[in-house]
Amino acid sequence: MPRAVRYDRYGAVDVLYVADVARPAPAADEVVVEVVAAGLNPGEIAVREGLAHAIWPATFPSGQGSDLAGRVVAVGSAVSTPAIGAEVIGFTNRRAAQADYVAVPADQVTPKPAAVGWDVAGSLFVAGTTAYASVRAVGAEPGETVAVSGAAGGVGSLAVQLLRRQGVRVLAVAGEANHDWLASLGAVPIAYGEGVEGVEERLRAAAPDGVDAFIDAYGGGYVELAMGLGVAPIRINTIIDFPAAKKFGTKSDGNMAAARADVLAELAALVAEGEIGVAISATYPIEQVQQAYAALAGPHSRGKIVLRMR
């Protein structure tokens, strides 16, 4: 029987289980993807714990996951492309990616370049489109200085690389264990710790002429820090601190601002060409979904955590 991750009530990782389910059939405009890999994202924890109920309520039993990569095994009557057998990267808006088979609209998948591995392909959508939207939101120009908090995470590390491709000087706020890696991406590592005051002091020292824009992929006071640095609200984007965005009038563009297959295709092409990379922290088989989310919620790790279906 096909398998899928499920939970029947809000709660911690122990509410997650793997159920036997029926294999989906495609609607006229859909394809069925045999999933190989599905990335995990922090927002899924908030949804599963009920913290996002007011915005994204769950209907039980609920599935999980948006990111996916796999092979097309069935197509609807109105679908001309992709064909059966095609390897694709895609996404679902139905919290259903963490399963052996997923039915998704055909316009939510794009061909997987051969040079892009399954783990990277399966974890590209949310982090990639969020980073893409964040970089676009702050409008960075070549030669400018942009700070990124949470720079070693899935979103932050991609934002760093996209900014560097545009000729931007990037100040990457992250733990010291990731400094050498961030420096290899062309960023200037900035240590966090000692509260936001310590980070602000180090940012000022690294950018005596000022910081032009700020991408907050971490929360915890970085919007206020950016304001204190004199960054214009229109050039600050946070993907997590929505109360601060409302208070100060900053931007809060995230995944939904770039959730399109053409953006995913652009990002996949950059990965295939070696222009950007996606760090994979760990992979888990679907049966270990509880352990995977425990790792995601634990001490901050570099890059993405991925569930493998096969």
mmCIF file of C-alpha atoms in Angstrom:
data_model
loop_
_atom_site.group_PDB
_atom_site.id
_atom_site.type_symbol
_atom_site.label_atom_id
_atom_site.label_comp_id
_atom_site.label_asym_id
_atom_site.label_seq_id
_atom_site.Cartn_x
_atom_site.Cartn_y
_atom_site.Cartn_z
ATOM 1 C CA MET A 1 0.000 0.000 0.000
ATOM 2 C CA PRO A 2 1.179 3.568 -0.634
ATOM 3 C CA ARG A 3 2.244 5.458 2.491
ATOM 4 C CA ALA A 4 1.669 9.017 3.674
ATOM 5 C CA VAL A 5 2.541 11.052 6.765
ATOM 6 C CA ARG A 6 -0.521 11.865 8.859
ATOM 7 C CA TYR A 7 -1.573 13.412 12.171
ATOM 8 C CA ASP A 8 -5.028 13.413 13.756
ATOM 9 C CA ARG A 9 -4.650 16.239 16.263
ATOM 10 C CA TYR A 10 -2.390 19.181 16.964
ATOM 11 C CA GLY A 11 0.690 18.365 18.991
ATOM 12 C CA ALA A 12 4.391 17.572 19.203
ATOM 13 C CA VAL A 13 6.253 15.165 16.932
ATOM 14 C CA ASP A 14 4.629 12.180 18.605
ATOM 15 C CA VAL A 15 1.313 12.896 16.819
ATOM 16 C CA LEU A 16 2.967 12.075 13.491
ATOM 17 C CA TYR A 17 2.576 8.620 11.981
ATOM 18 C CA VAL A 18 2.831 6.901 8.604
ATOM 19 C CA ALA A 19 -0.453 5.517 7.287
ATOM 20 C CA ASP A 20 -1.360 3.210 4.431
ATOM 21 C CA VAL A 21 -3.451 5.214 1.967
ATOM 22 C CA ALA A 22 -5.049 4.781 -1.436
ATOM 23 C CA ARG A 23 -3.023 5.797 -4.464
ATOM 24 C CA PRO A 24 -4.453 9.075 -5.803
ATOM 25 C CA ALA A 25 -5.914 9.393 -9.297
ATOM 26 C CA PRO A 26 -5.310 12.601 -11.270
ATOM 27 C CA ALA A 27 -8.043 15.118 -12.026
ATOM 28 C CA ALA A 28 -8.157 16.367 -15.609
ATOM 29 C CA ASP A 29 -5.527 19.077 -15.009
ATOM 30 C CA GLU A 30 -3.321 17.061 -12.645
ATOM 31 C CA VAL A 31 -0.391 14.690 -12.675
ATOM 32 C CA VAL A 32 0.412 12.005 -10.121
ATOM 33 C CA VAL A 33 4.017 12.091 -8.927
ATOM 34 C CA GLU A 34 5.771 9.110 -7.378
ATOM 35 C CA VAL A 35 7.691 11.070 -4.755
ATOM 36 C CA VAL A 36 11.376 10.377 -4.204
ATOM 37 C CA ALA A 37 12.232 13.200 -1.787
ATOM 38 C CA ALA A 38 10.297 15.816 0.173
ATOM 39 C CA GLY A 39 11.934 18.632 2.120
ATOM 40 C CA LEU A 40 10.893 19.712 5.628
ATOM 41 C CA ASN A 41 10.189 23.340 6.507
ATOM 42 C CA PRO A 42 9.911 25.109 9.890
ATOM 43 C CA GLY A 43 6.459 26.491 9.099
ATOM 44 C CA GLU A 44 5.117 22.926 9.070
ATOM 45 C CA ILE A 45 5.954 22.661 12.770
ATOM 46 C CA ALA A 46 3.832 25.710 13.587
ATOM 47 C CA VAL A 47 0.930 24.301 11.574
ATOM 48 C CA ARG A 48 1.162 20.859 13.207
ATOM 49 C CA GLU A 49 1.380 22.329 16.703
ATOM 50 C CA GLY A 50 -1.695 24.488 16.080
ATOM 51 C CA LEU A 51 0.225 27.740 16.433
ATOM 52 C CA ALA A 52 -0.911 28.820 12.962
ATOM 53 C CA HIS A 53 -4.525 27.684 13.356
ATOM 54 C CA ALA A 54 -5.946 31.181 12.894
ATOM 55 C CA ILE A 55 -4.216 31.492 9.517
ATOM 56 C CA TRP A 56 -3.795 27.907 8.290
ATOM 57 C CA PRO A 57 -6.207 25.628 10.185
ATOM 58 C CA ALA A 58 -5.749 21.895 9.776
ATOM 59 C CA THR A 59 -8.485 19.460 8.768
ATOM 60 C CA PHE A 60 -7.935 16.055 10.364
ATOM 61 C CA PRO A 61 -6.521 13.670 9.466
ATOM 62 C CA SER A 62 -3.965 16.037 8.003
ATOM 63 C CA GLY A 63 -0.999 15.357 5.776
ATOM 64 C CA GLN A 64 2.218 17.329 5.679
ATOM 65 C CA GLY A 65 4.621 18.983 3.299
ATOM 66 C CA SER A 66 4.791 21.241 0.255
ATOM 67 C CA ASP A 67 8.153 20.442 -1.388
ATOM 68 C CA LEU A 68 8.497 17.374 -3.588
ATOM 69 C CA ALA A 69 10.509 15.776 -6.353
ATOM 70 C CA GLY A 70 9.827 12.543 -8.165
ATOM 71 C CA ARG A 71 8.608 10.863 -11.338
ATOM 72 C CA VAL A 72 5.282 11.360 -13.102
ATOM 73 C CA VAL A 73 3.321 8.089 -13.123
ATOM 74 C CA ALA A 74 -0.100 9.286 -14.310
ATOM 75 C CA VAL A 75 -1.539 12.325 -16.100
ATOM 76 C CA GLY A 76 -5.021 13.788 -16.332
ATOM 77 C CA SER A 77 -7.027 13.933 -19.542
ATOM 78 C CA ALA A 78 -6.272 17.642 -20.100
ATOM 79 C CA VAL A 79 -2.515 17.399 -19.481
ATOM 80 C CA SER A 80 -0.149 17.494 -22.446
ATOM 81 C CA THR A 81 3.047 17.993 -20.463
ATOM 82 C CA PRO A 82 4.805 16.600 -18.507
ATOM 83 C CA ALA A 83 4.588 13.059 -19.814
ATOM 84 C CA ILE A 84 4.550 9.843 -17.826
ATOM 85 C CA GLY A 85 8.094 9.021 -16.760
ATOM 86 C CA ALA A 86 9.255 12.642 -16.539
ATOM 87 C CA GLU A 87 11.410 13.565 -13.549
ATOM 88 C CA VAL A 88 9.982 16.696 -11.946
ATOM 89 C CA ILE A 89 10.381 19.188 -9.114
ATOM 90 C CA GLY A 90 7.164 20.567 -7.727
ATOM 91 C CA PHE A 91 4.947 21.608 -4.887
ATOM 92 C CA THR A 92 1.530 20.980 -3.434
ATOM 93 C CA ASN A 93 -0.734 23.360 -1.528
ATOM 94 C CA ARG A 94 -2.632 20.464 0.059
ATOM 95 C CA ARG A 95 -0.132 19.446 2.779
ATOM 96 C CA ALA A 96 0.442 16.186 0.965
ATOM 97 C CA ALA A 97 4.053 16.048 -0.233
ATOM 98 C CA GLN A 98 5.281 13.578 2.382
ATOM 99 C CA ALA A 99 3.811 10.517 0.717
ATOM 100 C CA ASP A 100 4.643 7.881 -1.850
ATOM 101 C CA TYR A 101 2.256 9.407 -4.401
ATOM 102 C CA VAL A 102 0.882 12.931 -4.734
ATOM 103 C CA ALA A 103 -1.624 14.371 -7.204
ATOM 104 C CA VAL A 104 -0.808 17.977 -8.098
ATOM 105 C CA PRO A 105 -1.877 20.421 -10.818
ATOM 106 C CA ALA A 106 0.409 20.073 -13.817
ATOM 107 C CA ASP A 107 1.355 23.751 -13.609
ATOM 108 C CA GLN A 108 2.899 23.130 -10.178
ATOM 109 C CA VAL A 109 5.726 20.944 -11.481
ATOM 110 C CA THR A 110 8.734 21.687 -13.637
ATOM 111 C CA PRO A 111 11.348 19.366 -15.189
ATOM 112 C CA LYS A 112 14.141 18.286 -12.856
ATOM 113 C CA PRO A 113 17.531 18.942 -14.463
ATOM 114 C CA ALA A 114 19.664 15.811 -14.510
ATOM 115 C CA ALA A 115 22.427 17.648 -12.635
ATOM 116 C CA VAL A 116 20.160 18.344 -9.653
ATOM 117 C CA GLY A 117 20.123 15.509 -7.110
ATOM 118 C CA TRP A 118 16.921 14.209 -5.582
ATOM 119 C CA ASP A 119 17.502 15.559 -2.075
ATOM 120 C CA VAL A 120 18.185 19.064 -3.369
ATOM 121 C CA ALA A 121 15.288 18.912 -5.827
ATOM 122 C CA GLY A 122 12.903 17.747 -3.128
ATOM 123 C CA SER A 123 13.791 20.593 -0.785
ATOM 124 C CA LEU A 124 14.040 23.510 -3.219
ATOM 125 C CA PHE A 125 10.517 24.927 -3.381
ATOM 126 C CA VAL A 126 9.764 26.637 -0.060
ATOM 127 C CA ALA A 127 13.309 27.698 0.815
ATOM 128 C CA GLY A 128 14.152 28.663 -2.750
ATOM 129 C CA THR A 129 11.054 30.706 -3.516
ATOM 130 C CA THR A 130 11.179 32.365 -0.097
ATOM 131 C CA ALA A 131 14.790 33.417 -0.642
ATOM 132 C CA TYR A 132 13.936 34.563 -4.179
ATOM 133 C CA ALA A 133 11.037 36.694 -2.913
ATOM 134 C CA SER A 134 13.134 38.139 -0.076
ATOM 135 C CA VAL A 135 15.956 39.203 -2.366
ATOM 136 C CA ARG A 136 13.507 40.744 -4.808
ATOM 137 C CA ALA A 137 11.711 42.560 -1.963
ATOM 138 C CA VAL A 138 14.765 44.488 -0.739
ATOM 139 C CA GLY A 139 15.784 45.591 -4.238
ATOM 140 C CA ALA A 140 19.539 45.203 -3.754
ATOM 141 C CA GLU A 141 21.844 46.735 -6.347
ATOM 142 C CA PRO A 142 25.425 45.761 -7.237
ATOM 143 C CA GLY A 143 27.896 47.253 -4.799
ATOM 144 C CA GLU A 144 25.383 47.646 -1.984
ATOM 145 C CA THR A 145 25.688 46.003 1.432
ATOM 146 C CA VAL A 146 22.900 43.711 2.602
ATOM 147 C CA ALA A 147 22.724 41.898 5.950
ATOM 148 C CA VAL A 148 21.036 38.488 6.279
ATOM 149 C CA SER A 149 20.076 36.979 9.641
ATOM 150 C CA GLY A 150 19.737 33.209 9.894
ATOM 151 C CA ALA A 151 22.200 33.093 7.020
ATOM 152 C CA ALA A 152 23.157 29.425 7.430
ATOM 153 C CA GLY A 153 19.591 28.134 7.218
ATOM 154 C CA GLY A 154 17.795 26.872 4.143
ATOM 155 C CA VAL A 155 16.325 30.264 3.225
ATOM 156 C CA GLY A 156 19.189 32.400 4.467
ATOM 157 C CA SER A 157 21.937 30.507 2.659
ATOM 158 C CA LEU A 158 20.072 30.717 -0.643
ATOM 159 C CA ALA A 159 19.420 34.427 -0.117
ATOM 160 C CA VAL A 160 23.155 34.916 0.478
ATOM 161 C CA GLN A 161 23.977 33.187 -2.806
ATOM 162 C CA LEU A 162 21.336 35.014 -4.831
ATOM 163 C CA LEU A 163 22.567 38.345 -3.479
ATOM 164 C CA ARG A 164 26.196 37.492 -4.267
ATOM 165 C CA ARG A 165 25.188 36.670 -7.858
ATOM 166 C CA GLN A 166 23.908 40.247 -8.103
ATOM 167 C CA GLY A 167 27.241 41.683 -7.006
ATOM 168 C CA VAL A 168 26.037 42.562 -3.506
ATOM 169 C CA ARG A 169 28.287 42.594 -0.443
ATOM 170 C CA VAL A 170 26.573 40.273 2.058
ATOM 171 C CA LEU A 171 26.948 40.368 5.833
ATOM 172 C CA ALA A 172 25.857 36.886 6.920
ATOM 173 C CA VAL A 173 24.727 36.570 10.554
ATOM 174 C CA ALA A 174 25.196 32.992 11.758
ATOM 175 C CA GLY A 175 26.907 30.775 14.310
ATOM 176 C CA GLU A 176 30.659 30.550 14.107
ATOM 177 C CA ALA A 177 30.527 26.884 13.087
ATOM 178 C CA ASN A 178 29.157 28.046 9.741
ATOM 179 C CA HIS A 179 31.489 30.990 9.171
ATOM 180 C CA ASP A 180 34.012 29.217 6.951
ATOM 181 C CA TRP A 181 31.199 27.853 4.781
ATOM 182 C CA LEU A 182 29.531 31.263 4.453
ATOM 183 C CA ALA A 183 32.874 32.840 3.605
ATOM 184 C CA SER A 184 33.279 30.233 0.842
ATOM 185 C CA LEU A 185 29.977 31.529 -0.579
ATOM 186 C CA GLY A 186 31.494 35.003 -0.758
ATOM 187 C CA ALA A 187 29.792 36.461 2.322
ATOM 188 C CA VAL A 188 31.273 38.293 5.296
ATOM 189 C CA PRO A 189 30.365 36.164 8.343
ATOM 190 C CA ILE A 190 29.004 37.996 11.388
ATOM 191 C CA ALA A 191 28.697 36.126 14.693
ATOM 192 C CA TYR A 192 25.404 36.171 16.522
ATOM 193 C CA GLY A 193 25.240 36.007 20.301
ATOM 194 C CA GLU A 194 25.512 38.601 23.060
ATOM 195 C CA GLY A 195 21.993 39.672 22.086
ATOM 196 C CA VAL A 196 21.046 41.818 19.128
ATOM 197 C CA GLU A 197 23.113 44.662 20.592
ATOM 198 C CA GLY A 198 26.296 42.668 20.063
ATOM 199 C CA VAL A 199 25.274 41.777 16.521
ATOM 200 C CA GLU A 200 24.492 45.420 15.759
ATOM 201 C CA GLU A 201 27.946 46.451 16.967
ATOM 202 C CA ARG A 202 29.608 43.856 14.740
ATOM 203 C CA LEU A 203 27.499 44.846 11.744
ATOM 204 C CA ARG A 204 28.441 48.499 12.208
ATOM 205 C CA ALA A 205 32.108 47.534 12.382
ATOM 206 C CA ALA A 206 31.827 45.446 9.202
ATOM 207 C CA ALA A 207 29.919 48.167 7.332
ATOM 208 C CA PRO A 208 31.187 51.576 8.483
ATOM 209 C CA ASP A 209 29.412 53.216 5.542
ATOM 210 C CA GLY A 210 26.106 51.664 6.530
ATOM 211 C CA VAL A 211 23.859 48.728 5.641
ATOM 212 C CA ASP A 212 21.606 49.337 2.635
ATOM 213 C CA ALA A 213 19.098 46.509 3.116
ATOM 214 C CA PHE A 214 18.279 43.696 5.540
ATOM 215 C CA ILE A 215 16.765 40.224 5.083
ATOM 216 C CA ASP A 216 15.552 38.687 8.343
ATOM 217 C CA ALA A 217 15.287 34.917 8.138
ATOM 218 C CA TYR A 218 15.528 34.380 11.895
ATOM 219 C CA GLY A 219 13.257 36.725 13.880
ATOM 220 C CA GLY A 220 13.892 37.589 17.499
ATOM 221 C CA GLY A 221 14.497 41.315 17.163
ATOM 222 C CA TYR A 222 16.334 41.613 13.854
ATOM 223 C CA VAL A 223 13.731 43.919 12.313
ATOM 224 C CA GLU A 224 14.274 46.361 15.158
ATOM 225 C CA LEU A 225 18.030 45.920 14.739
ATOM 226 C CA ALA A 226 17.753 46.795 11.044
ATOM 227 C CA MET A 227 15.745 49.890 11.904
ATOM 228 C CA GLY A 228 18.417 50.858 14.426
ATOM 229 C CA LEU A 229 21.039 50.569 11.692
ATOM 230 C CA GLY A 230 19.108 53.147 9.709
ATOM 231 C CA VAL A 231 17.840 50.777 7.010
ATOM 232 C CA ALA A 232 14.698 52.145 5.347
ATOM 233 C CA PRO A 233 11.602 50.050 6.191
ATOM 234 C CA ILE A 234 10.905 49.461 2.493
ATOM 235 C CA ARG A 235 14.313 47.774 2.250
ATOM 236 C CA ILE A 236 13.793 45.397 5.179
ATOM 237 C CA ASN A 237 12.130 42.029 4.561
ATOM 238 C CA THR A 238 11.301 39.525 7.294
ATOM 239 C CA ILE A 239 9.954 36.057 6.630
ATOM 240 C CA ILE A 240 9.091 35.376 10.266
ATOM 241 C CA ASP A 241 8.550 38.476 12.437
ATOM 242 C CA PHE A 242 5.183 39.607 11.121
ATOM 243 C CA PRO A 243 4.254 41.701 14.196
ATOM 244 C CA ALA A 244 7.443 43.728 13.734
ATOM 245 C CA ALA A 245 6.740 44.107 10.009
ATOM 246 C CA LYS A 246 3.306 45.509 10.821
ATOM 247 C CA LYS A 247 4.669 47.777 13.553
ATOM 248 C CA PHE A 248 7.475 49.294 11.486
ATOM 249 C CA GLY A 249 5.958 49.061 7.998
ATOM 250 C CA THR A 250 8.621 46.735 6.600
ATOM 251 C CA LYS A 251 8.087 44.091 3.951
ATOM 252 C CA SER A 252 7.240 40.482 4.751
ATOM 253 C CA ASP A 253 7.394 38.775 1.367
ATOM 254 C CA GLY A 254 7.837 35.035 1.606
ATOM 255 C CA ASN A 255 7.094 31.826 -0.249
ATOM 256 C CA MET A 256 3.659 32.876 -1.500
ATOM 257 C CA ALA A 257 5.135 35.936 -3.219
ATOM 258 C CA ALA A 258 7.083 33.681 -5.600
ATOM 259 C CA ALA A 259 5.241 30.341 -5.440
ATOM 260 C CA ARG A 260 5.281 29.563 -9.151
ATOM 261 C CA ALA A 261 6.717 26.784 -11.264
ATOM 262 C CA ASP A 262 8.632 29.260 -13.445
ATOM 263 C CA VAL A 263 10.491 30.578 -10.387
ATOM 264 C CA LEU A 264 11.199 26.998 -9.317
ATOM 265 C CA ALA A 265 12.515 26.251 -12.815
ATOM 266 C CA GLU A 266 14.797 29.298 -12.656
ATOM 267 C CA LEU A 267 16.190 28.209 -9.299
ATOM 268 C CA ALA A 268 16.670 24.611 -10.470
ATOM 269 C CA ALA A 269 18.601 25.859 -13.489
ATOM 270 C CA LEU A 270 20.892 27.902 -11.242
ATOM 271 C CA VAL A 271 21.542 24.815 -9.118
ATOM 272 C CA ALA A 272 22.240 22.718 -12.213
ATOM 273 C CA GLU A 273 24.687 25.331 -13.502
ATOM 274 C CA GLY A 274 26.521 25.478 -10.170
ATOM 275 C CA GLU A 275 25.506 29.103 -9.601
ATOM 276 C CA ILE A 276 23.818 28.330 -6.285
ATOM 277 C CA GLY A 277 23.793 25.301 -4.006
ATOM 278 C CA VAL A 278 21.436 23.813 -1.435
ATOM 279 C CA ALA A 279 23.080 22.403 1.674
ATOM 280 C CA ILE A 280 21.488 19.175 2.916
ATOM 281 C CA SER A 281 21.811 18.730 6.672
ATOM 282 C CA ALA A 282 20.317 15.233 6.920
ATOM 283 C CA THR A 283 18.005 12.761 5.210
ATOM 284 C CA TYR A 284 15.537 10.394 6.878
ATOM 285 C CA PRO A 285 13.316 7.614 5.532
ATOM 286 C CA ILE A 286 9.605 8.397 5.727
ATOM 287 C CA GLU A 287 9.233 5.953 8.630
ATOM 288 C CA GLN A 288 11.475 8.245 10.716
ATOM 289 C CA VAL A 289 9.359 11.366 10.212
ATOM 290 C CA GLN A 290 9.205 12.001 13.969
ATOM 291 C CA GLN A 291 12.993 11.975 14.244
ATOM 292 C CA ALA A 292 13.288 14.236 11.209
ATOM 293 C CA TYR A 293 11.038 16.913 12.700
ATOM 294 C CA ALA A 294 12.720 16.604 16.079
ATOM 295 C CA ALA A 295 16.003 17.370 14.333
ATOM 296 C CA LEU A 296 14.420 20.295 12.495
ATOM 297 C CA ALA A 297 13.175 21.760 15.790
ATOM 298 C CA GLY A 298 16.482 21.183 17.552
ATOM 299 C CA PRO A 299 19.705 23.197 17.544
ATOM 300 C CA HIS A 300 20.061 25.176 14.326
ATOM 301 C CA SER A 301 21.608 23.130 11.553
ATOM 302 C CA ARG A 302 23.051 24.085 8.196
ATOM 303 C CA GLY A 303 20.716 23.771 5.230
ATOM 304 C CA LYS A 304 17.777 21.421 4.713
ATOM 305 C CA ILE A 305 16.406 18.215 6.221
ATOM 306 C CA VAL A 306 14.790 15.812 3.734
ATOM 307 C CA LEU A 307 12.428 12.834 3.891
ATOM 308 C CA ARG A 308 13.167 10.073 1.419
ATOM 309 C CA MET A 309 10.342 7.895 0.140
ATOM 310 C CA ARG A 310 12.620 5.681 -1.956
#
